[in-house]
Short mmCIF file of C-alpha atoms and ligand atoms in Angstrom, two decimals:
data_model
loop_
_atom_site.label_atom_id
_atom_site.label_comp_id
_atom_site.label_asym_id
_atom_site.label_seq_id
_atom_site.Cartn_x
_atom_site.Cartn_y
_atom_site.Cartn_z
CA UNK A 17 -131.84 -25.77 200.74
CA UNK A 18 -134.86 -23.96 199.30
CA UNK A 19 -134.35 -21.45 196.60
CA UNK A 20 -137.84 -19.33 195.45
CA UNK A 21 -137.41 -18.68 191.59
CA UNK A 22 -138.81 -15.76 190.10
CA UNK A 23 -139.81 -14.77 186.88
CA UNK A 24 -140.97 -11.36 186.65
CA UNK A 25 -142.84 -10.07 183.53
CA UNK A 26 -144.93 -7.55 182.73
CA UNK A 27 -148.12 -8.56 183.84
CA UNK A 28 -147.02 -11.53 185.43
CA UNK A 29 -144.97 -13.36 188.08
CA UNK A 30 -143.96 -17.08 187.73
CA UNK A 31 -142.49 -18.55 190.85
CA UNK A 32 -141.36 -22.17 191.85
CA UNK A 33 -139.94 -23.16 195.32
CA UNK A 34 -137.49 -25.49 194.39
CA UNK A 35 -134.79 -28.07 196.73
CA UNK A 36 -131.75 -27.40 193.95
CA UNK A 37 -129.75 -30.88 194.94
CA UNK A 38 -133.03 -33.13 195.38
CA UNK A 39 -134.40 -31.28 192.20
CA UNK A 40 -137.98 -31.00 194.06
CA UNK A 41 -140.68 -28.45 193.78
CA UNK A 42 -142.50 -27.71 196.84
CA UNK A 43 -144.66 -25.34 195.35
CA UNK A 44 -145.42 -23.30 192.18
CA UNK A 45 -147.53 -20.96 190.47
CA UNK A 46 -148.31 -17.79 189.25
CA UNK A 47 -149.68 -14.34 189.66
CA UNK A 48 -151.49 -13.37 186.36
CA UNK A 49 -153.04 -9.70 185.39
CA UNK A 50 -151.31 -7.53 187.39
CA UNK A 51 -152.01 -3.63 187.10
CA UNK A 52 -155.31 -4.93 185.26
CA UNK A 53 -158.71 -6.23 185.86
CA UNK A 54 -159.28 -9.76 187.37
CA UNK A 55 -155.44 -10.38 189.23
CA UNK A 56 -155.40 -13.46 190.60
CA UNK A 57 -152.92 -15.97 191.88
CA UNK A 58 -152.76 -19.95 190.67
CA UNK A 59 -150.58 -21.78 193.52
CA UNK A 60 -150.02 -25.19 192.71
CA UNK A 61 -148.81 -27.99 195.46
CA UNK A 62 -148.15 -31.56 195.28
CA UNK A 63 -151.68 -32.60 195.80
CA UNK A 64 -154.04 -29.35 194.82
CA UNK A 65 -154.40 -26.32 192.52
CA UNK A 66 -155.75 -23.09 194.01
CA UNK A 67 -157.24 -20.00 192.46
CA UNK A 68 -157.61 -16.76 194.14
CA UNK A 69 -158.51 -13.66 193.21
CA UNK A 70 -156.00 -10.54 194.66
CA UNK A 71 -156.61 -7.23 195.27
CA UNK A 72 -153.14 -5.98 194.50
CA UNK A 73 -151.66 -3.08 191.73
CA UNK A 74 -148.05 -4.16 191.67
CA UNK A 75 -145.28 -6.58 191.83
CA UNK A 76 -145.10 -5.76 195.13
CA UNK A 77 -148.18 -6.85 195.93
CA UNK A 78 -147.58 -9.73 193.44
CA UNK A 79 -144.46 -11.24 195.84
CA UNK A 80 -146.77 -10.57 199.05
CA UNK A 81 -149.61 -12.48 197.65
CA UNK A 82 -146.95 -15.59 196.49
CA UNK A 83 -144.98 -15.47 200.24
CA UNK A 84 -148.67 -15.46 201.98
CA UNK A 85 -149.62 -18.46 200.16
CA UNK A 86 -146.31 -20.46 200.56
CA UNK A 87 -146.63 -19.63 204.27
CA UNK A 88 -150.34 -20.32 204.36
CA UNK A 89 -150.96 -22.67 207.65
CA UNK A 90 -153.53 -25.08 205.67
CA UNK A 91 -151.93 -25.21 202.31
CA UNK A 92 -148.28 -23.87 202.68
CA UNK A 93 -145.51 -25.44 201.66
CA UNK A 94 -143.52 -23.51 204.40
CA UNK A 95 -143.85 -22.66 208.32
CA UNK A 96 -142.60 -19.40 207.80
CA UNK A 97 -140.12 -16.82 205.48
CA UNK A 98 -137.01 -17.99 207.30
CA UNK A 99 -137.71 -21.09 205.57
CA UNK A 100 -136.47 -19.57 201.98
CA UNK A 101 -132.67 -19.62 201.60
CA UNK A 102 -132.52 -17.52 198.58
CA UNK A 103 -134.19 -16.02 195.65
CA UNK A 104 -133.24 -16.63 192.33
CA UNK A 105 -134.33 -14.69 189.47
CA UNK A 106 -134.70 -15.08 185.78
CA UNK A 107 -133.40 -12.12 184.26
CA UNK A 108 -133.82 -11.53 180.85
CA UNK A 109 -130.85 -9.34 179.01
CA UNK A 110 -127.24 -9.08 180.59
CA UNK A 111 -125.90 -6.87 177.76
CA UNK A 112 -122.10 -7.61 177.71
CA UNK A 113 -122.08 -6.93 181.19
CA UNK A 114 -123.44 -10.49 182.53
CA UNK A 115 -121.95 -13.99 181.22
CA UNK A 116 -122.73 -15.76 183.89
CA UNK A 117 -125.31 -15.55 186.30
CA UNK A 118 -124.21 -13.03 189.52
CA UNK A 119 -125.00 -12.67 193.19
CA UNK A 120 -127.46 -9.20 192.95
CA UNK A 121 -125.53 -6.29 194.88
CA UNK A 122 -126.10 -2.31 194.54
CA UNK A 123 -123.56 -2.62 191.30
CA UNK A 124 -125.45 -4.87 190.00
CA UNK A 125 -128.66 -3.57 190.44
CA UNK A 126 -127.05 0.08 188.81
CA UNK A 127 -125.49 -2.15 185.70
CA UNK A 128 -129.50 -3.83 185.12
CA UNK A 129 -130.85 -0.09 185.15
CA UNK A 130 -128.59 0.25 182.38
CA UNK A 131 -129.64 -2.32 180.35
CA UNK A 132 -133.42 -1.44 180.26
CA UNK A 133 -133.35 0.06 177.27
CA UNK A 134 -131.80 -3.09 175.36
CA UNK A 135 -135.16 -5.21 176.12
CA UNK A 136 -137.87 -2.36 177.28
CA UNK A 137 -140.91 -5.48 177.09
CA UNK A 138 -138.61 -7.42 180.00
CA UNK A 139 -135.97 -5.70 181.84
CA UNK A 140 -138.05 -2.83 183.82
CA UNK A 141 -140.23 -5.64 184.79
CA UNK A 142 -137.70 -7.88 185.95
CA UNK A 143 -135.65 -5.16 187.29
CA UNK A 144 -139.43 -4.48 189.89
CA UNK A 145 -139.41 -8.46 190.62
CA UNK A 146 -135.64 -8.17 192.21
CA UNK A 147 -136.76 -4.96 193.91
CA UNK A 148 -139.79 -6.30 195.50
CA UNK A 149 -138.49 -9.77 196.59
CA UNK A 150 -135.41 -7.74 198.18
CA UNK A 151 -137.85 -5.26 200.27
CA UNK A 152 -139.89 -8.35 201.25
CA UNK A 153 -137.85 -10.83 202.32
CA UNK A 154 -134.89 -8.43 203.27
CA UNK A 155 -131.50 -9.91 203.82
CA UNK A 156 -131.78 -12.94 202.24
CA UNK A 157 -129.68 -13.24 198.96
CA UNK A 158 -130.77 -12.78 195.68
CA UNK A 159 -129.04 -14.32 192.67
CA UNK A 160 -129.67 -12.92 188.65
CA UNK A 161 -129.61 -15.86 185.69
CA UNK A 162 -129.42 -14.07 182.78
CA UNK A 163 -131.29 -15.50 179.41
CA UNK A 164 -128.29 -14.03 177.29
CA UNK A 165 -125.39 -16.11 179.11
CA UNK A 166 -125.33 -19.54 177.56
CA UNK A 167 -125.16 -17.16 174.36
CA UNK A 168 -122.21 -15.21 175.35
CA UNK A 169 -119.48 -17.75 173.39
CA UNK A 170 -121.14 -16.76 170.48
CA UNK A 171 -118.13 -16.22 167.95
CA UNK A 172 -118.29 -12.69 166.26
CA UNK A 173 -118.72 -13.82 163.30
CA UNK A 174 -122.26 -14.68 164.59
CA UNK A 175 -122.60 -12.07 166.87
CA UNK A 176 -121.62 -9.10 164.79
CA UNK A 177 -124.09 -7.07 162.43
CA UNK A 178 -122.93 -5.70 159.46
CA UNK A 179 -123.19 -2.06 160.59
CA UNK A 180 -120.36 0.55 161.07
CA UNK A 181 -118.57 -1.05 163.52
CA UNK A 182 -118.44 1.82 166.36
CA UNK A 183 -121.80 0.82 167.10
CA UNK A 184 -120.42 -2.63 168.41
CA UNK A 185 -117.46 -0.52 169.69
CA UNK A 186 -118.98 1.87 171.40
CA UNK A 187 -122.93 0.97 171.92
CA UNK A 188 -122.35 -2.84 172.38
CA UNK A 189 -124.56 -3.11 169.39
CA UNK A 190 -124.65 -6.64 168.48
CA UNK A 191 -126.52 -10.14 168.81
CA UNK A 192 -126.95 -11.42 172.03
CA UNK A 193 -130.00 -14.34 172.01
CA UNK A 194 -132.46 -15.25 174.63
CA UNK A 195 -134.04 -18.31 176.25
CA UNK A 196 -130.39 -18.93 176.92
CA UNK A 197 -131.37 -21.04 180.62
CA UNK A 198 -133.72 -23.00 178.09
CA UNK A 199 -131.38 -24.12 175.48
CA UNK A 200 -128.79 -25.19 178.06
CA UNK A 201 -131.16 -27.07 179.73
CA UNK A 202 -132.53 -29.07 177.11
CA UNK A 203 -129.19 -29.70 175.24
CA UNK A 204 -127.89 -30.98 178.83
CA UNK A 205 -130.54 -33.44 178.68
CA UNK A 206 -130.41 -34.37 175.23
CA UNK A 207 -126.89 -35.75 175.88
CA UNK A 208 -128.09 -37.62 179.25
CA UNK A 209 -131.19 -39.08 177.47
CA UNK A 210 -128.88 -39.99 174.59
CA UNK A 211 -126.39 -41.20 177.18
CA UNK A 212 -123.66 -38.89 175.38
CA UNK A 213 -121.08 -36.52 176.38
CA UNK A 214 -121.82 -33.55 175.32
CA UNK A 215 -118.13 -32.34 174.60
CA UNK A 216 -118.66 -34.06 171.44
CA UNK A 217 -122.43 -33.58 169.99
CA UNK A 218 -123.42 -31.06 167.95
CA UNK A 219 -127.25 -29.84 168.99
CA UNK A 220 -129.71 -27.73 167.55
CA UNK A 221 -132.02 -26.60 170.09
CA UNK A 222 -135.39 -25.23 169.29
CA UNK A 223 -137.49 -23.28 171.73
CA UNK A 224 -141.23 -22.75 170.28
CA UNK A 225 -143.21 -20.97 172.62
CA UNK A 226 -145.14 -17.73 172.22
CA UNK A 227 -141.70 -16.11 171.69
CA UNK A 228 -139.44 -18.50 169.96
CA UNK A 229 -135.71 -19.06 169.17
CA UNK A 230 -133.30 -21.59 168.05
CA UNK A 231 -129.72 -22.20 168.98
CA UNK A 232 -126.95 -24.41 167.45
CA UNK A 233 -124.83 -25.82 170.40
CA UNK A 234 -121.27 -26.91 169.93
CA UNK A 235 -119.23 -29.04 172.48
CA UNK A 236 -121.98 -27.69 174.77
CA UNK A 237 -121.60 -24.31 173.88
CA UNK A 238 -123.48 -21.93 172.34
CA UNK A 239 -122.38 -20.77 169.09
CA UNK A 240 -125.27 -19.54 167.31
CA UNK A 241 -128.97 -18.43 167.57
CA UNK A 242 -131.68 -16.82 166.18
CA UNK A 243 -132.85 -14.15 168.37
CA UNK A 244 -130.71 -11.13 168.12
CA UNK A 245 -129.45 -7.82 169.94
CA UNK A 246 -133.30 -7.98 170.85
CA UNK A 247 -135.73 -11.05 171.53
CA UNK A 248 -137.06 -9.46 167.83
CA UNK A 249 -134.99 -11.41 165.43
CA UNK A 250 -134.88 -14.28 164.14
CA UNK A 251 -138.11 -16.78 163.61
CA UNK A 252 -141.89 -16.18 163.52
CA UNK A 253 -143.04 -15.80 166.81
CA UNK A 254 -146.89 -15.23 168.76
CA UNK A 255 -146.57 -11.36 167.47
CA UNK A 256 -143.04 -11.03 166.56
CA UNK A 257 -142.17 -10.55 162.89
CA UNK A 258 -138.54 -12.18 163.16
CA UNK A 259 -136.59 -11.89 160.37
CA UNK A 260 -137.60 -8.96 158.06
CA UNK A 261 -136.20 -7.05 155.24
CA UNK A 262 -135.54 -3.36 157.52
CA UNK A 263 -137.01 -1.84 154.11
CA UNK A 264 -140.63 -3.04 155.51
CA UNK A 265 -140.24 -1.09 158.50
CA UNK A 266 -139.01 1.87 156.86
CA UNK A 267 -141.75 1.36 154.20
CA UNK A 268 -144.89 0.86 157.09
CA UNK A 269 -143.18 3.27 159.17
CA UNK A 270 -143.70 5.75 157.06
CA UNK A 271 -146.89 5.18 155.24
CA UNK A 272 -148.80 4.63 158.67
CA UNK A 273 -147.34 7.89 159.90
CA UNK A 274 -145.36 5.69 163.39
CA UNK A 275 -142.96 6.94 165.61
CA UNK A 276 -139.82 5.04 166.27
CA UNK A 277 -141.68 3.75 169.06
CA UNK A 278 -145.16 2.62 167.94
CA UNK A 279 -142.79 0.87 165.11
CA UNK A 280 -141.08 -1.09 167.84
CA UNK A 281 -144.34 -1.95 169.45
CA UNK A 282 -145.99 -2.87 165.78
CA UNK A 283 -143.54 -5.07 164.96
CA UNK A 284 -143.24 -6.84 168.60
CA UNK A 285 -146.74 -7.21 169.31
CA UNK A 286 -148.99 -7.09 165.74
CA UNK A 287 -147.09 -9.18 163.74
CA UNK A 288 -145.69 -12.83 164.47
CA UNK A 289 -148.96 -15.11 163.56
CA UNK A 290 -151.34 -13.17 165.02
CA UNK A 291 -150.23 -10.57 162.06
CA UNK A 292 -150.51 -13.05 159.41
CA UNK A 293 -153.82 -15.44 160.62
CA UNK A 294 -155.27 -11.68 161.45
CA UNK A 295 -156.76 -13.34 164.27
CA UNK A 296 -154.78 -15.08 167.30
CA UNK A 297 -151.47 -16.03 168.47
CA UNK A 298 -152.76 -19.13 169.75
CA UNK A 299 -150.86 -21.86 168.30
CA UNK A 300 -153.72 -24.79 169.42
CA UNK A 301 -156.28 -22.56 167.53
CA UNK A 302 -154.31 -21.85 164.49
CA UNK A 303 -153.14 -25.49 164.26
CA UNK A 304 -156.90 -26.99 164.62
CA UNK A 305 -157.91 -24.15 162.05
CA UNK A 306 -155.14 -24.89 159.56
CA UNK A 307 -155.35 -28.74 159.73
CA UNK A 308 -159.10 -28.61 159.12
CA UNK A 309 -158.08 -26.89 155.75
CA UNK A 310 -158.73 -23.06 156.36
CA UNK A 311 -155.85 -21.63 153.84
CA UNK A 312 -155.38 -18.05 155.79
CA UNK A 313 -154.42 -20.64 159.12
CA UNK A 314 -152.59 -22.95 156.98
CA UNK A 315 -150.42 -20.33 155.13
CA UNK A 316 -149.64 -18.77 158.82
CA UNK A 317 -148.36 -22.11 159.61
CA UNK A 318 -146.54 -22.86 156.71
CA UNK A 319 -144.65 -19.73 157.22
CA UNK A 320 -143.80 -20.66 160.80
CA UNK A 321 -142.74 -24.00 160.06
CA UNK A 322 -140.57 -22.93 157.22
CA UNK A 323 -138.61 -20.21 158.90
CA UNK A 324 -137.91 -23.60 161.67
CA UNK A 325 -136.98 -25.15 158.70
CA UNK A 326 -134.42 -22.68 157.66
CA UNK A 327 -132.72 -21.81 160.77
CA UNK A 328 -132.28 -25.52 161.29
CA UNK A 329 -130.70 -25.98 158.09
CA UNK A 330 -128.37 -23.47 158.39
CA UNK A 331 -127.16 -24.57 161.43
CA UNK A 332 -126.92 -27.97 160.33
CA UNK A 333 -124.24 -26.18 157.69
CA UNK A 334 -122.52 -24.53 160.31
CA UNK A 335 -121.62 -27.34 162.72
CA UNK A 336 -121.34 -29.76 159.61
CA UNK A 337 -124.00 -31.79 160.15
CA UNK A 338 -125.77 -32.25 163.98
CA UNK A 339 -126.35 -35.64 166.49
CA UNK A 340 -129.16 -34.26 167.85
CA UNK A 341 -132.95 -31.94 167.39
CA UNK A 342 -134.41 -30.81 170.13
CA UNK A 343 -137.99 -28.95 170.75
CA UNK A 344 -139.60 -27.81 173.69
CA UNK A 345 -141.09 -24.82 174.81
CA UNK A 346 -145.00 -24.91 174.78
CA UNK A 347 -145.24 -25.46 170.71
CA UNK A 348 -142.42 -27.38 170.78
CA UNK A 349 -143.44 -29.77 173.66
CA UNK A 350 -146.81 -29.99 172.35
CA UNK A 351 -147.56 -29.96 169.31
CA UNK A 352 -146.34 -33.11 166.58
CA UNK A 353 -147.90 -30.86 163.63
CA UNK A 354 -144.64 -28.61 164.25
CA UNK A 355 -142.73 -31.20 164.86
CA UNK A 356 -143.14 -32.95 161.55
CA UNK A 357 -143.99 -30.27 159.49
CA UNK A 358 -140.60 -28.51 160.33
CA UNK A 359 -138.57 -31.46 159.55
CA UNK A 360 -140.35 -32.84 156.55
CA UNK A 361 -138.51 -33.56 153.72
CA UNK A 362 -135.22 -33.57 155.41
CA UNK A 363 -134.48 -37.39 154.88
CA UNK A 364 -131.39 -36.30 152.32
CA UNK A 365 -130.07 -34.96 155.13
CA UNK A 366 -130.45 -37.83 157.89
CA UNK A 367 -133.73 -36.29 159.50
CA UNK A 368 -136.52 -38.44 159.65
CA UNK A 369 -139.17 -38.12 162.01
CA UNK A 370 -141.02 -41.80 163.37
CA UNK A 371 -144.72 -40.56 162.83
CA UNK A 372 -145.98 -42.69 165.55
CA UNK A 373 -143.92 -41.87 167.94
CA UNK A 374 -144.45 -38.28 167.06
CA UNK A 375 -148.02 -37.87 166.75
CA UNK A 376 -149.89 -37.17 170.01
CA UNK A 377 -146.99 -37.21 172.15
CA UNK A 378 -147.25 -33.82 174.39
CA UNK A 379 -145.18 -32.42 177.12
CA UNK A 380 -143.49 -36.07 178.17
CA UNK A 381 -139.22 -36.14 177.28
CA UNK A 382 -139.41 -38.76 174.52
CA UNK A 383 -137.27 -39.50 171.38
CA UNK A 384 -139.12 -39.06 168.10
CA UNK A 385 -136.44 -40.22 165.54
CA UNK A 386 -137.32 -42.82 162.95
CA UNK A 387 -134.61 -45.93 163.04
CA UNK A 388 -133.49 -44.60 160.12
CA UNK A 389 -132.47 -41.11 161.10
CA UNK A 390 -129.17 -40.63 161.21
CA UNK A 391 -129.73 -37.35 163.76
CA UNK A 392 -131.57 -38.28 167.17
CA UNK A 393 -134.73 -36.06 167.29
CA UNK A 394 -136.37 -35.38 171.04
CA UNK A 395 -138.67 -33.60 173.04
CA UNK A 396 -138.07 -32.04 176.40
CA UNK A 397 -140.16 -30.34 178.25
CA UNK A 398 -137.94 -26.92 179.16
CA UNK A 399 -137.05 -26.70 183.27
CA UNK A 400 -135.63 -23.68 183.29
CA UNK A 401 -136.52 -22.68 187.40
CA UNK A 402 -134.28 -25.91 188.42
CA UNK A 403 -131.45 -24.56 186.59
CA UNK A 404 -132.47 -20.86 188.20
CA UNK A 405 -132.47 -22.71 191.25
CA UNK A 406 -129.27 -25.04 190.71
CA UNK A 407 -127.31 -21.78 189.72
CA UNK A 408 -128.30 -20.07 193.06
CA UNK A 409 -127.31 -22.24 195.31
CA UNK A 410 -124.09 -22.94 193.06
CA UNK A 411 -123.43 -19.29 193.58
CA UNK A 412 -123.78 -18.91 197.14
CA UNK A 413 -121.75 -22.00 197.73
CA UNK A 414 -118.72 -20.45 195.36
CA UNK A 415 -119.68 -16.76 197.83
P1 AMP B 644 -144.76 -20.89 176.13
O1 AMP B 644 -144.37 -19.86 175.69
O2 AMP B 644 -143.37 -21.79 175.87
O3 AMP B 644 -145.70 -21.20 177.49
O4 AMP B 644 -145.83 -21.41 174.99
C1 AMP B 644 -147.25 -20.76 174.86
C2 AMP B 644 -147.86 -21.51 173.46
O5 AMP B 644 -147.62 -23.00 173.13
C3 AMP B 644 -148.67 -20.72 173.03
O6 AMP B 644 -149.00 -20.50 171.49
C4 AMP B 644 -149.88 -22.16 172.73
O7 AMP B 644 -150.66 -22.16 172.13
C5 AMP B 644 -148.93 -23.31 172.26
N1 AMP B 644 -149.29 -24.40 173.18
C6 AMP B 644 -149.59 -25.13 173.98
N2 AMP B 644 -149.86 -26.61 174.16
C7 AMP B 644 -150.17 -26.63 172.68
C8 AMP B 644 -150.63 -27.65 171.81
N3 AMP B 644 -151.21 -28.76 172.34
N4 AMP B 644 -150.66 -27.82 170.19
C9 AMP B 644 -149.73 -26.51 169.88
N5 AMP B 644 -149.66 -25.35 170.44
C10 AMP B 644 -149.53 -25.69 171.86
#
């Protein structure tokens, strides 16, 4: 079976063509800068990487370009579109309606539209991606795999906010959590790498990318996570503040005469390490300058690492100790500095990073804990697309 996975963001569509049973990627890539100048496709096959400027302006155009390059006579992985059996979509917010992956039909689309306001940055482009795929690949099954699904096992004490209960009862205001597909993949993979049964493990998974979240995974189930009702809660992120005294929001909004929507944009787009450093949200740049001793960058990285450590410590307590801590995402997979600094001075809790194993490790699976560490510390590149393709195949088999 060939599954096309689509991850449709506001200005990009990432894709992979996968044979889920063989865990084989036939080709992959992304259309970037949709709706802005310089739209292009970057397409990777097993032996080459092609970049091409595109004259398109929306998600339908992006899907057309993807299908075209995938069936190109010279470099295409497919002879025709009939070789695509199904499309698996990464969907960000399933609200309280979707605790599992679903075959997308008209009812599901209607519910997705209802969930739109929950994740205004993510859900609308997700929906555009599904609509474009339905139009361009008519008759092919589309499956939605939700970022929130893995966290549907959170207990009420973790997901309820201390606001009048009716907002939960009537409006479904609660913690949902995100990056679930990634947390699920790396937790499962950690158990495999350690040759342990995930059903008997406590694992903390740290997905650190431009968006970032930590999850507490007990016996294979998520029991708490740092992102909340929206992806704004929790860790310090590229441009999101993460946890903050709500009083700061009221104060700044009043001071700057911001509308609610402007405040929402501000705390999502202008804060995080971008706001702290007053320069950039690219962690590579921040890291380089922090390590060169530039003060503003060092304090930014200190705040970023401190928040990660605080969440890890909380989840150690909630789970009464852990077997493994996993790092993933662009930063988690690549930054030895972030891994070392977030876990420093935790030896009394049985957490010790092996400097030699950690230093210079980028984008590869590895165990980086020291021999004397009670807790295994792992780096695992995430693979959300594989989970989406496997989920798509599973749902279709059950149909
Ligand atoms: P993601 O959202 O998972 O794609 O992660 C993107 C983030 O990973 C960006 O902030 C990058 O700067 C960061 N990143 C990528 N490579 C490195 C690296 N070698 N060291 C530190 N951060 C990195």
